[in-house]
Amino acid sequence: MEVELTNAPKGTKDLMPKETALFRYLENEFLKVASSYGYNEIMTPVIEHTELFSRGVGSGTDIVQKEMYTFKDLGGRSISLRPEGTAGVARAYVQSGELSKAKPVKYSYVSSCFRYEKPQSGRQRMFHQLGIECFGSKEVQADAEVIMLASDFLNNLGLKEITLTINSIGCNKCREKYKEALVKYYESVSENLCETCKIRLNTNPMRLLDCKEDECTKYSSDAPSILDFLCSECANDFSKLQELLTNAGIQYEVDPRIVRGLDYYNKTAFEFIHENIGAKATVCGGGRYDNLINTLAGIKEPGIGFGIGLERLMLAIDSENIDKSISTSPEYVIIPAGENVPHEKIYAIAKMLRNSGKTVVVDIMNRNFKSLIKYANKINAKYALILGEDELKNEAVTVKNMASGDQRTVKISELVNSQETI
Ligand code: ATP
Ligand code: MG
């Protein structure tokens, strides 16, 4: 296949400096909120053994069947780029021995993820997840905490058009009976379903509720509800969760059609949906996965967590016109007036200001005075620091406010504390 060398691969996107500023802001805010709940950051590899995902995420899922970037490395191992964050974190939890720490053990992460999907707005082949995982508690208080954390983070950002929907997808016991009812319901309309769902009907009928094809979505509203099939433990847990959320002042809707696209989930499933970012509106998806560690390591260890799509979050922020723009313009440009300004003087002033946390641009284009002033204007610098012979003699600089044009001579020794007054 012929490729255009100046185009990034399909479904990937460059983040230019304006966007990385927002990316880092969101990442930092997320890690701060997570840490305020006692979740500490973990970093796991971008590559994992393919089997971690085929067994962990589930061989019948879209992710494993159609979306993974899988290749043989030079040693003949089958390796995959991670399509989601949870399986790798669960693996690291077991491998590190942190499984034997005082429970619960709580992690946060920011991970790049890769899925070979049809790219569209909010759906890329490389994207990022902000996530947390909480291991070791099977209590519903853990579910409430995880949802509360996501809610705090999204609210703190100022997002208003986000709805939380919750569901319980029960345990294996509840699901057996539910699946029978679901298959019975969908069999009567099976010839109208999309090709994938025709297959899912035999392999993984709950996935039918999750299908985004038009011909399938119209059947999901009349499908039997999992909530009518919950065993007493799952039903109790689900109503306790609702009570805890209400006590925490968190609004939610119950939606029995949320099943989540990964095999490892049980009981609580939830999504935060943004109403204004198109069809792919799920900004955050999460739930309980009490069988994942058992599948990977043969150890019974409950877990719950969520993943927030960072790119979708950026779309949501954009759609609500929330201004999180961070300036990429420098505060100072140092402008020598004349040929005889020693470099060491320029470097010393730049260093002093940079050490006090300011952004300082020094000419590296050999521009003259006039074109440096023009340049300072163009890049929206706040101040020009003009350094001529008179200034040099007096150990001073002329500080020019680029917006107002006001200027004042300031002793170099007083520069760090003086800029607000000009
Ligand atoms: P969807 O139903 O939209 O395909 P999903 O159920 O596959 O989402 P999860 O596996 O639960 O998504 O991932 C958690 C979050 O990661 C999603 O809610 C979404 O915000 C984000 N996400 C998932 N896939 C992509 C993608 N291809 N591009 C961008 N963000 C994504
Ligand atoms: Mg998906």
XYZ file of N, CA and C and ligand atoms in Angstrom, residues 63 115 117 122-124 127 129 212 260-262 280 282-285 307-309 311-312, ligand 1:
97
model
N -13.162 -6.420 20.657
C -11.767 -5.988 20.819
C -10.820 -7.096 20.392
N -6.799 0.375 19.132
C -7.833 -0.524 18.617
C -8.000 -0.264 17.131
N -10.161 0.233 14.736
C -11.582 0.513 14.567
C -11.779 1.423 13.367
N -14.309 11.031 17.939
C -14.384 10.331 19.218
C -14.017 8.860 19.132
N -13.586 8.420 17.969
C -13.164 7.021 17.842
C -11.890 6.978 17.012
N -10.790 6.694 17.681
C -9.500 6.674 17.003
C -8.868 5.293 17.144
N -5.768 5.978 21.157
C -6.426 6.945 22.028
C -5.868 6.773 23.443
N -6.648 6.482 27.730
C -7.612 6.277 28.810
C -7.043 6.793 30.124
N -24.226 -1.144 18.002
C -24.545 0.225 17.630
C -25.130 0.336 16.231
N -21.673 -3.250 28.669
C -20.229 -3.097 28.520
C -19.671 -4.136 27.563
N -18.645 -3.724 26.823
C -18.155 -4.568 25.731
C -17.083 -5.580 26.083
N -16.774 -5.743 27.350
C -15.668 -6.631 27.711
C -16.205 -7.759 28.586
N -21.044 8.550 19.545
C -20.078 7.854 20.413
C -19.911 8.645 21.694
N -20.116 7.870 25.000
C -19.657 7.381 26.298
C -18.264 7.919 26.601
N -18.219 8.798 27.591
C -16.936 9.400 27.950
C -16.209 8.482 28.935
N -16.988 7.849 29.797
C -16.382 6.994 30.830
C -17.171 5.701 30.926
N -16.465 4.586 30.905
C -17.139 3.298 31.055
C -16.430 2.497 32.130
N -12.582 3.434 32.805
C -11.680 4.095 31.870
C -12.403 5.291 31.261
N -11.720 6.422 31.250
C -12.287 7.625 30.620
C -11.517 7.864 29.333
N -12.224 8.025 28.233
C -11.559 8.311 26.961
C -11.126 9.777 26.938
N -9.656 11.624 24.657
C -10.009 12.388 23.450
C -11.497 12.757 23.477
N -12.339 11.828 23.957
C -13.774 12.149 24.052
C -14.023 13.215 25.117
P -17.716 2.320 22.605
O -18.966 1.664 23.024
O -17.857 3.777 22.323
O -17.019 1.557 21.499
P -16.239 0.865 24.502
O -17.317 0.232 25.309
O -15.570 0.057 23.461
O -16.766 2.233 23.857
P -14.415 0.861 26.714
O -13.682 -0.330 26.278
O -15.304 0.746 27.871
O -15.172 1.505 25.474
O -13.353 2.044 26.978
C -13.567 3.073 27.936
C -13.618 4.434 27.277
O -12.540 4.611 26.384
C -14.838 4.665 26.410
O -15.930 5.045 27.183
C -14.380 5.781 25.511
O -14.487 7.031 26.148
C -12.928 5.455 25.302
N -12.739 4.762 24.013
C -12.953 3.465 23.711
N -12.629 3.192 22.436
C -12.159 4.357 21.911
C -11.630 4.756 20.649
N -11.503 3.876 19.661
N -11.253 6.036 20.473
C -11.369 6.945 21.471
N -11.840 6.638 22.692
C -12.235 5.375 22.925
